[in-house]
Amino acid sequence: MARWLLQILIISSLHLISLSSQKETRFVFEDFLDQEDLYLDASAKVHPNGILQLTNTSKYQIGHAFYDKPLELGSSFSTHFVCVLVKKQNIEGGHGIAFIVSPSMDFSHAQPTRYLGAFDASTLESPSSHVLAVELDTIWNPEFNDIKGKNHVGIDVNSPKSVAVAPASYYSDIERKNESMNLLSGEPIQVWIDYEGTVLNVSIAPLKVKKPSRPLLSHPISLSEIFPNISKLYVGFSASTGNAVSDQYIMWWSFSTDRGSLQRLDTSRLVELPYPTGTDKKLLALFIILFGCLAIVVSAILA
Ligand SMILES: *[C@@H]1O[C@H](CO)[C@@H](O)[C@H](O)[C@H]1NC(C)=O
Ligand SMILES: *[C@@H]1O[C@H](CO)[C@@H](O)[C@H](O)[C@H]1NC(C)=O
Ligand SMILES: *[C@@H]1O[C@H](CO)[C@@H](O)[C@H](O)[C@H]1NC(C)=O
Ligand SMILES: *[C@@H]1O[C@H](CO)[C@@H](O)[C@H](O)[C@H]1NC(C)=O
């Protein structure tokens, strides 16, 4: 009996040791001012207030930002980020932002426009030949299995031809239906990407909405098949413009190899957008207050 107990004790303590020796990687960028762990190239830059800009509204731009330490991505990872895409008035907005998993940070052969700075037009492949991308795409390219109506979210494996795609929308747990989203509204967009075992889930939602209970995309993916014999991978972002242009920003980014320990978003601490959005909201608030007062006065008169 005592030997049994001892054996159980030894086995369970060994288990604890192996669990604690498994490296968990997590990080959060509440702003991007500390660039020690950040690799930026081409048009990517950090503004003095801490927001990360991947492209501005010049034509044919590419910008990348990577966490510059290679990670051991085992059977799971989760990421949550807030981005914002801002088009110019009367000019078509494009092309989009992608979250990237790649064995290399060298995307010098990648192309702008619909290749999103992640793929090469001549081979239709990633210049690092292996890449997993989750795209927020604002231009319709039917040859890439895009969805009509421009605004869509897709999963790309080694090619800009999406293996899974859905119109930009989210499942509202309150309304119990899908709500469509305009990726170019100029409002911050939350994105969640969860990989566990053999499934990759993607969800998007406006800032005020909590993570939808149903993912927008849920697709079978195997990191070990996409990246055979590669144990170290980089994670980051890519964005591009073409004739269609937008300012494309990342405001906040959290990443973890363990979903449970992913740093949560505190919206009250988000960096400010580098353009004025306050005026419309203030005006709206004023209208609501005025209407409120009017309603009270009217109901007082009627009573
Ligand atoms: C975009 O940035 C580049 C330099 O990074 C600059 O030359 C260009 O003027 C900028 N374009 C706009 C529209 O601000
Ligand atoms: C992905 O979504 C499916 C369907 O909602 C769910 O059953 C599964 O647990 C999710 N996996 C992850 C890693 O979020
Ligand atoms: C909501 O969107 C998801 C993902 O595009 C789709 O699979 C589902 O059928 C939609 N549900 C409804 C009620 O439209
Ligand atoms: C992976 O490594 C194994 C043995 O080390 C080798 O047989 C196999 O060809 C490699 N696969 C790829 C795609 O490089």
CSV table of C-alpha atoms and ligand atoms in Angstrom, one decimal:
chain,number,residue,atom,x,y,z
A,1,MET,CA,0.0,0.0,0.0
A,2,ALA,CA,2.8,2.4,1.0
A,3,ARG,CA,4.7,1.5,-2.2
A,4,TRP,CA,1.6,2.4,-4.2
A,5,LEU,CA,1.4,5.7,-2.6
A,6,LEU,CA,5.1,6.4,-3.0
A,7,GLN,CA,4.8,5.5,-6.7
A,8,ILE,CA,1.8,7.8,-7.2
A,9,LEU,CA,3.7,10.5,-5.4
A,10,ILE,CA,6.8,10.1,-7.6
A,11,ILE,CA,4.8,9.9,-10.8
A,12,SER,CA,2.8,13.0,-10.0
A,13,SER,CA,5.8,15.0,-8.9
A,14,LEU,CA,7.6,14.1,-12.2
A,15,HIS,CA,4.5,15.2,-14.0
A,16,LEU,CA,4.6,18.5,-12.3
A,17,ILE,CA,8.2,19.0,-13.2
A,18,SER,CA,7.6,18.2,-16.9
A,19,LEU,CA,4.6,20.6,-16.9
A,20,SER,CA,6.6,23.4,-15.4
A,21,SER,CA,9.5,22.8,-17.8
A,22,GLN,CA,7.2,23.2,-20.8
A,23,LYS,CA,7.9,26.7,-21.9
A,24,GLU,CA,4.9,29.0,-22.0
A,25,THR,CA,5.4,32.1,-24.0
A,26,ARG,CA,3.2,35.1,-23.6
A,27,PHE,CA,3.6,38.8,-24.2
A,28,VAL,CA,1.4,41.9,-24.5
A,29,PHE,CA,1.9,45.3,-26.3
A,30,GLU,CA,-0.3,47.8,-24.6
A,31,ASP,CA,1.5,50.3,-26.8
A,32,PHE,CA,4.4,49.9,-29.1
A,33,LEU,CA,6.8,52.5,-27.6
A,34,ASP,CA,9.2,49.9,-26.2
A,35,GLN,CA,10.6,48.5,-29.5
A,36,GLU,CA,13.1,46.1,-27.9
A,37,ASP,CA,11.1,43.0,-29.0
A,38,LEU,CA,9.8,44.5,-32.1
A,39,TYR,CA,11.0,44.1,-35.7
A,40,LEU,CA,9.6,46.7,-38.1
A,41,ASP,CA,10.3,47.1,-41.8
A,42,ALA,CA,9.3,49.2,-44.9
A,43,SER,CA,6.5,51.6,-44.1
A,44,ALA,CA,5.8,50.3,-40.5
A,45,LYS,CA,6.4,52.9,-37.8
A,46,VAL,CA,5.5,53.7,-34.2
A,47,HIS,CA,3.9,57.1,-33.5
A,48,PRO,CA,4.9,59.1,-30.4
A,49,ASN,CA,1.6,58.1,-28.7
A,50,GLY,CA,2.5,54.4,-29.0
A,51,ILE,CA,0.2,53.3,-31.9
A,52,LEU,CA,1.8,51.0,-34.5
A,53,GLN,CA,1.1,52.1,-38.1
A,54,LEU,CA,1.7,49.4,-40.8
A,55,THR,CA,0.9,51.6,-43.8
A,56,ASN,CA,-0.2,55.1,-44.5
A,57,THR,CA,-2.3,56.2,-47.5
A,58,SER,CA,0.5,56.3,-50.0
A,59,LYS,CA,0.1,53.9,-52.9
A,60,TYR,CA,1.8,50.5,-53.1
A,61,GLN,CA,3.1,50.4,-49.5
A,62,ILE,CA,4.0,47.3,-47.5
A,63,GLY,CA,4.7,47.3,-43.7
A,64,HIS,CA,5.6,44.4,-41.4
A,65,ALA,CA,5.8,44.2,-37.6
A,66,PHE,CA,7.0,41.0,-35.9
A,67,TYR,CA,7.7,39.9,-32.3
A,68,ASP,CA,11.4,39.5,-33.0
A,69,LYS,CA,12.0,36.4,-30.9
A,70,PRO,CA,11.3,33.1,-32.6
A,71,LEU,CA,8.7,31.1,-30.6
A,72,GLU,CA,8.2,27.4,-30.1
A,73,LEU,CA,4.6,27.0,-31.1
A,74,GLY,CA,3.5,23.6,-30.0
A,75,SER,CA,-0.1,22.4,-30.2
A,76,SER,CA,-1.7,25.7,-29.3
A,77,PHE,CA,-1.5,29.5,-29.4
A,78,SER,CA,-4.0,32.3,-28.9
A,79,THR,CA,-3.8,35.9,-29.9
A,80,HIS,CA,-6.1,38.9,-29.5
A,81,PHE,CA,-5.4,42.3,-31.1
A,82,VAL,CA,-7.1,45.6,-31.9
A,83,CYS,CA,-6.6,47.1,-35.3
A,84,VAL,CA,-8.0,50.0,-37.2
A,85,LEU,CA,-8.3,50.7,-40.9
A,86,VAL,CA,-9.0,54.2,-42.0
A,87,LYS,CA,-9.8,55.1,-45.6
A,88,LYS,CA,-9.7,58.6,-47.1
A,89,GLN,CA,-12.9,60.2,-48.2
A,90,ASN,CA,-13.8,59.5,-51.9
A,91,ILE,CA,-10.8,57.2,-52.3
A,92,GLU,CA,-11.2,53.4,-52.3
A,93,GLY,CA,-9.8,51.9,-49.1
A,94,GLY,CA,-7.4,48.9,-49.3
A,95,HIS,CA,-5.9,46.5,-49.1
A,96,GLY,CA,-5.9,45.0,-45.6
A,97,ILE,CA,-4.0,43.6,-42.6
A,98,ALA,CA,-2.9,40.0,-42.0
A,99,PHE,CA,-1.7,38.2,-38.9
A,100,ILE,CA,1.3,36.1,-39.9
A,101,VAL,CA,3.0,33.0,-38.6
A,102,SER,CA,6.3,32.4,-40.5
A,103,PRO,CA,9.7,30.7,-40.0
A,104,SER,CA,11.3,34.0,-41.3
A,105,MET,CA,10.8,37.7,-40.8
A,106,ASP,CA,12.3,38.4,-44.3
A,107,PHE,CA,9.4,39.3,-46.5
A,108,SER,CA,11.5,41.5,-48.9
A,109,HIS,CA,10.2,39.6,-51.9
A,110,ALA,CA,6.6,39.9,-50.9
A,111,GLN,CA,4.3,42.2,-52.9
A,112,PRO,CA,1.8,44.9,-52.0
A,113,THR,CA,-1.9,45.2,-53.2
A,114,ARG,CA,-3.8,41.9,-52.9
A,115,TYR,CA,-0.7,40.0,-51.8
A,116,LEU,CA,-0.9,41.9,-48.5
A,117,GLY,CA,2.9,42.0,-48.2
A,118,ALA,CA,2.8,38.3,-47.3
A,119,PHE,CA,2.9,36.6,-50.7
A,120,ASP,CA,4.9,36.8,-53.9
A,121,ALA,CA,2.9,37.2,-57.2
A,122,SER,CA,5.3,35.2,-59.3
A,123,THR,CA,4.9,32.0,-57.3
A,124,LEU,CA,1.6,33.0,-55.6
A,125,GLU,CA,3.4,31.7,-52.6
A,126,SER,CA,5.0,33.2,-49.6
A,127,PRO,CA,8.7,34.2,-50.2
A,128,SER,CA,9.5,32.3,-47.1
A,129,SER,CA,7.5,29.5,-48.8
A,130,HIS,CA,5.7,28.6,-45.6
A,131,VAL,CA,3.3,31.0,-44.1
A,132,LEU,CA,0.0,31.0,-42.2
A,133,ALA,CA,-2.0,34.2,-42.6
A,134,VAL,CA,-5.3,35.4,-41.2
A,135,GLU,CA,-6.4,38.3,-43.4
A,136,LEU,CA,-8.7,41.2,-42.9
A,137,ASP,CA,-9.2,42.0,-46.5
A,138,THR,CA,-11.1,45.0,-47.9
A,139,ILE,CA,-10.8,44.3,-51.6
A,140,TRP,CA,-12.6,41.6,-53.6
A,141,ASN,CA,-10.3,39.4,-55.6
A,142,PRO,CA,-12.4,36.5,-57.0
A,143,GLU,CA,-9.3,34.6,-58.2
A,144,PHE,CA,-8.2,34.3,-54.5
A,145,ASN,CA,-11.6,32.8,-53.4
A,146,ASP,CA,-12.5,36.1,-51.9
A,147,ILE,CA,-16.1,36.8,-51.0
A,148,LYS,CA,-18.1,39.3,-53.1
A,149,GLY,CA,-18.7,42.5,-51.2
A,150,LYS,CA,-15.1,43.3,-50.4
A,151,ASN,CA,-15.0,43.1,-46.6
A,152,HIS,CA,-14.0,39.6,-45.6
A,153,VAL,CA,-11.9,37.6,-43.2
A,154,GLY,CA,-9.9,34.7,-44.5
A,155,ILE,CA,-7.3,32.0,-43.6
A,156,ASP,CA,-4.4,31.6,-46.0
A,157,VAL,CA,-2.0,28.7,-46.0
A,158,ASN,CA,1.2,29.3,-48.1
A,159,SER,CA,-0.9,31.2,-50.7
A,160,PRO,CA,-3.2,34.2,-51.0
A,161,LYS,CA,-6.0,31.8,-52.1
A,162,SER,CA,-7.9,31.5,-48.9
A,163,VAL,CA,-8.7,28.0,-47.5
A,164,ALA,CA,-11.5,29.5,-45.5
A,165,VAL,CA,-13.3,32.8,-45.9
A,166,ALA,CA,-16.3,34.6,-44.4
A,167,PRO,CA,-17.9,38.1,-44.7
A,168,ALA,CA,-16.6,40.5,-42.1
A,169,SER,CA,-19.2,39.9,-39.3
A,170,TYR,CA,-19.6,38.6,-35.8
A,171,TYR,CA,-22.1,36.5,-33.9
A,172,SER,CA,-23.9,38.7,-31.5
A,173,ASP,CA,-24.7,36.8,-28.3
A,174,ILE,CA,-27.2,39.4,-27.3
A,175,GLU,CA,-29.1,39.7,-30.6
A,176,ARG,CA,-28.5,36.0,-31.3
A,177,LYS,CA,-27.6,36.7,-35.0
A,178,ASN,CA,-24.8,37.6,-37.2
A,179,GLU,CA,-24.0,41.3,-37.4
A,180,SER,CA,-22.0,42.5,-40.4
A,181,MET,CA,-19.0,44.8,-39.9
A,182,ASN,CA,-17.4,47.4,-42.1
A,183,LEU,CA,-13.6,46.8,-41.8
A,184,LEU,CA,-13.0,50.4,-43.1
A,185,SER,CA,-15.3,52.2,-40.7
A,186,GLY,CA,-12.3,53.8,-39.0
A,187,GLU,CA,-13.5,52.3,-35.7
A,188,PRO,CA,-11.2,49.9,-33.8
A,189,ILE,CA,-11.7,46.1,-34.6
A,190,GLN,CA,-11.0,43.3,-32.1
A,191,VAL,CA,-9.6,40.1,-33.6
A,192,TRP,CA,-9.2,36.8,-31.8
A,193,ILE,CA,-7.2,33.9,-33.3
A,194,ASP,CA,-7.2,30.6,-31.3
A,195,TYR,CA,-5.3,27.5,-32.4
A,196,GLU,CA,-5.6,24.3,-30.5
A,197,GLY,CA,-4.9,20.8,-31.6
A,198,THR,CA,-6.0,20.8,-35.2
A,199,VAL,CA,-8.5,23.7,-35.4
A,200,LEU,CA,-7.9,27.4,-36.0
A,201,ASN,CA,-10.7,29.7,-34.9
A,202,VAL,CA,-11.0,33.4,-35.9
A,203,SER,CA,-13.5,36.0,-34.6
A,204,ILE,CA,-13.8,39.7,-35.0
A,205,ALA,CA,-16.0,42.2,-33.2
A,206,PRO,CA,-16.2,46.0,-32.5
A,207,LEU,CA,-14.5,47.2,-29.4
A,208,LYS,CA,-17.5,47.3,-27.1
A,209,VAL,CA,-18.5,43.7,-27.8
A,210,LYS,CA,-17.0,40.8,-25.9
A,211,LYS,CA,-15.6,37.7,-27.6
A,212,PRO,CA,-18.4,36.1,-29.6
A,213,SER,CA,-19.3,32.6,-28.4
A,214,ARG,CA,-19.3,31.3,-32.0
A,215,PRO,CA,-16.2,31.9,-34.1
A,216,LEU,CA,-16.5,33.5,-37.5
A,217,LEU,CA,-14.2,30.9,-39.0
A,218,SER,CA,-13.3,27.5,-37.6
A,219,HIS,CA,-11.0,25.6,-39.9
A,220,PRO,CA,-8.9,22.4,-39.6
A,221,ILE,CA,-5.2,23.5,-39.6
A,222,SER,CA,-2.1,21.7,-38.6
A,223,LEU,CA,0.9,23.9,-37.8
A,224,SER,CA,3.2,20.9,-38.0
A,225,GLU,CA,2.0,20.2,-41.5
A,226,ILE,CA,2.3,23.8,-42.7
A,227,PHE,CA,5.8,24.1,-41.1
A,228,PRO,CA,7.3,20.6,-41.3
A,229,ASN,CA,10.6,20.2,-39.3
A,230,ILE,CA,10.4,23.8,-38.2
A,231,SER,CA,10.2,24.4,-34.5
A,232,LYS,CA,10.9,28.1,-34.3
A,233,LEU,CA,8.3,30.5,-35.7
A,234,TYR,CA,7.8,34.3,-35.8
A,235,VAL,CA,4.4,36.0,-35.3
A,236,GLY,CA,3.4,39.4,-36.4
A,237,PHE,CA,1.5,41.5,-38.9
A,238,SER,CA,1.7,42.5,-42.5
A,239,ALA,CA,-0.3,45.1,-44.4
A,240,SER,CA,-0.3,46.6,-47.9
A,241,THR,CA,-1.9,49.3,-50.1
A,242,GLY,CA,-2.2,49.5,-53.9
A,243,ASN,CA,-4.3,52.0,-55.8
A,244,ALA,CA,-6.7,51.5,-53.0
A,245,VAL,CA,-5.2,52.9,-49.8
A,246,SER,CA,-5.8,53.2,-46.1
A,247,ASP,CA,-4.0,54.1,-42.9
A,248,GLN,CA,-3.6,50.7,-41.2
A,249,TYR,CA,-2.8,50.5,-37.5
A,250,ILE,CA,-2.4,48.0,-34.7
A,251,MET,CA,-3.4,49.6,-31.3
A,252,TRP,CA,-2.9,46.6,-28.9
A,253,TRP,CA,-1.6,43.1,-29.1
A,254,SER,CA,-1.7,40.1,-26.7
A,255,PHE,CA,-0.2,36.7,-27.5
A,256,SER,CA,0.2,33.5,-25.6
A,257,THR,CA,0.9,29.8,-26.3
A,258,ASP,CA,-1.6,29.1,-23.5
A,259,ARG,CA,-5.1,30.4,-24.1
A,260,GLY,CA,-5.8,30.5,-20.3
A,261,SER,CA,-3.1,33.0,-19.6
A,262,LEU,CA,-3.7,35.4,-22.5
A,263,GLN,CA,-3.6,39.0,-21.2
A,264,ARG,CA,-7.0,40.6,-21.3
A,265,LEU,CA,-7.8,43.9,-23.0
A,266,ASP,CA,-8.5,46.9,-20.9
A,267,THR,CA,-10.2,49.2,-23.3
A,268,SER,CA,-9.8,52.2,-21.0
A,269,ARG,CA,-6.1,52.0,-21.5
A,270,LEU,CA,-6.0,51.8,-25.3
A,271,VAL,CA,-3.8,54.2,-27.2
A,272,GLU,CA,-5.5,57.1,-28.9
A,273,LEU,CA,-6.1,57.1,-32.6
A,274,PRO,CA,-3.9,59.6,-34.4
A,275,TYR,CA,-6.8,61.4,-36.1
A,276,PRO,CA,-9.9,63.1,-34.6
A,277,THR,CA,-12.9,60.8,-34.0
A,278,GLY,CA,-14.1,62.6,-30.9
A,279,THR,CA,-16.1,65.4,-32.6
A,280,ASP,CA,-18.8,63.1,-34.1
A,281,LYS,CA,-19.2,61.3,-30.8
A,282,LYS,CA,-19.4,64.5,-28.8
A,283,LEU,CA,-22.1,65.8,-31.2
A,284,LEU,CA,-24.0,62.5,-30.9
A,285,ALA,CA,-23.8,62.7,-27.1
A,286,LEU,CA,-25.1,66.3,-27.2
A,287,PHE,CA,-28.0,65.2,-29.4
A,288,ILE,CA,-28.9,62.4,-27.0
A,289,ILE,CA,-28.8,64.7,-24.0
A,290,LEU,CA,-31.0,67.3,-25.8
A,291,PHE,CA,-33.5,64.6,-26.9
A,292,GLY,CA,-33.6,63.3,-23.3
A,293,CYS,CA,-34.3,66.8,-21.9
A,294,LEU,CA,-37.0,67.3,-24.6
A,295,ALA,CA,-38.6,64.0,-23.8
A,296,ILE,CA,-38.7,64.9,-20.1
A,297,VAL,CA,-40.2,68.3,-20.8
A,298,VAL,CA,-42.8,66.9,-23.2
A,299,SER,CA,-43.9,64.1,-20.8
A,300,ALA,CA,-44.1,66.7,-18.0
A,301,ILE,CA,-46.4,68.9,-20.1
A,302,LEU,CA,-48.5,65.9,-21.2
A,303,ALA,CA,-48.8,64.6,-17.6
B,1,LIG,C1,3.8,57.8,-46.1
B,1,LIG,O1,5.1,57.6,-45.5
B,1,LIG,C2,6.2,57.9,-46.3
B,1,LIG,C3,7.5,57.6,-45.6
B,1,LIG,O2,7.4,56.6,-44.7
B,1,LIG,C4,6.1,59.3,-46.7
B,1,LIG,O3,7.2,59.6,-47.7
B,1,LIG,C5,4.8,59.6,-47.4
B,1,LIG,O4,4.7,61.0,-47.7
B,1,LIG,C6,3.6,59.2,-46.5
B,1,LIG,N1,2.4,59.4,-47.2
B,1,LIG,C7,1.3,60.0,-46.7
B,1,LIG,C8,0.1,60.1,-47.5
B,1,LIG,O5,1.4,60.5,-45.5
B,2,LIG,C1,-13.2,26.6,-32.0
B,2,LIG,O1,-14.5,26.8,-32.2
B,2,LIG,C2,-15.3,25.5,-32.0
B,2,LIG,C3,-16.7,25.8,-32.4
B,2,LIG,O2,-17.3,26.9,-31.7
B,2,LIG,C4,-15.1,25.1,-30.6
B,2,LIG,O3,-15.8,23.9,-30.3
B,2,LIG,C5,-13.6,25.0,-30.2
B,2,LIG,O4,-13.5,24.7,-28.8
B,2,LIG,C6,-12.9,26.2,-30.6
B,2,LIG,N1,-11.5,26.0,-30.4
B,2,LIG,C7,-10.6,27.0,-29.9
B,2,LIG,C8,-9.2,26.6,-29.8
B,2,LIG,O5,-11.0,28.1,-29.6
B,3,LIG,C1,-23.3,33.4,-39.3
B,3,LIG,O1,-22.0,33.4,-39.8
B,3,LIG,C2,-21.4,32.2,-39.9
B,3,LIG,C3,-20.0,32.4,-40.4
B,3,LIG,O2,-20.0,33.1,-41.6
B,3,LIG,C4,-22.2,31.2,-40.7
B,3,LIG,O3,-21.5,29.9,-40.7
B,3,LIG,C5,-23.6,31.1,-40.1
B,3,LIG,O4,-24.4,30.2,-40.9
B,3,LIG,C6,-24.2,32.4,-40.0
B,3,LIG,N1,-25.5,32.3,-39.3
B,3,LIG,C7,-26.6,32.9,-39.7
B,3,LIG,C8,-27.8,32.7,-38.8
B,3,LIG,O5,-26.7,33.6,-40.7
B,4,LIG,C1,11.8,16.3,-42.0
B,4,LIG,O1,12.9,15.6,-41.4
B,4,LIG,C2,12.9,14.2,-41.7
B,4,LIG,C3,13.9,13.5,-40.9
B,4,LIG,O2,14.8,14.4,-40.2
B,4,LIG,C4,13.1,14.0,-43.2
B,4,LIG,O3,13.0,12.6,-43.5
B,4,LIG,C5,11.9,14.7,-43.9
B,4,LIG,O4,12.2,14.6,-45.3
B,4,LIG,C6,11.9,16.2,-43.5
B,4,LIG,N1,10.8,16.8,-44.2
B,4,LIG,C7,10.8,18.0,-44.8
B,4,LIG,C8,9.6,18.4,-45.5
B,4,LIG,O5,11.9,18.6,-44.9
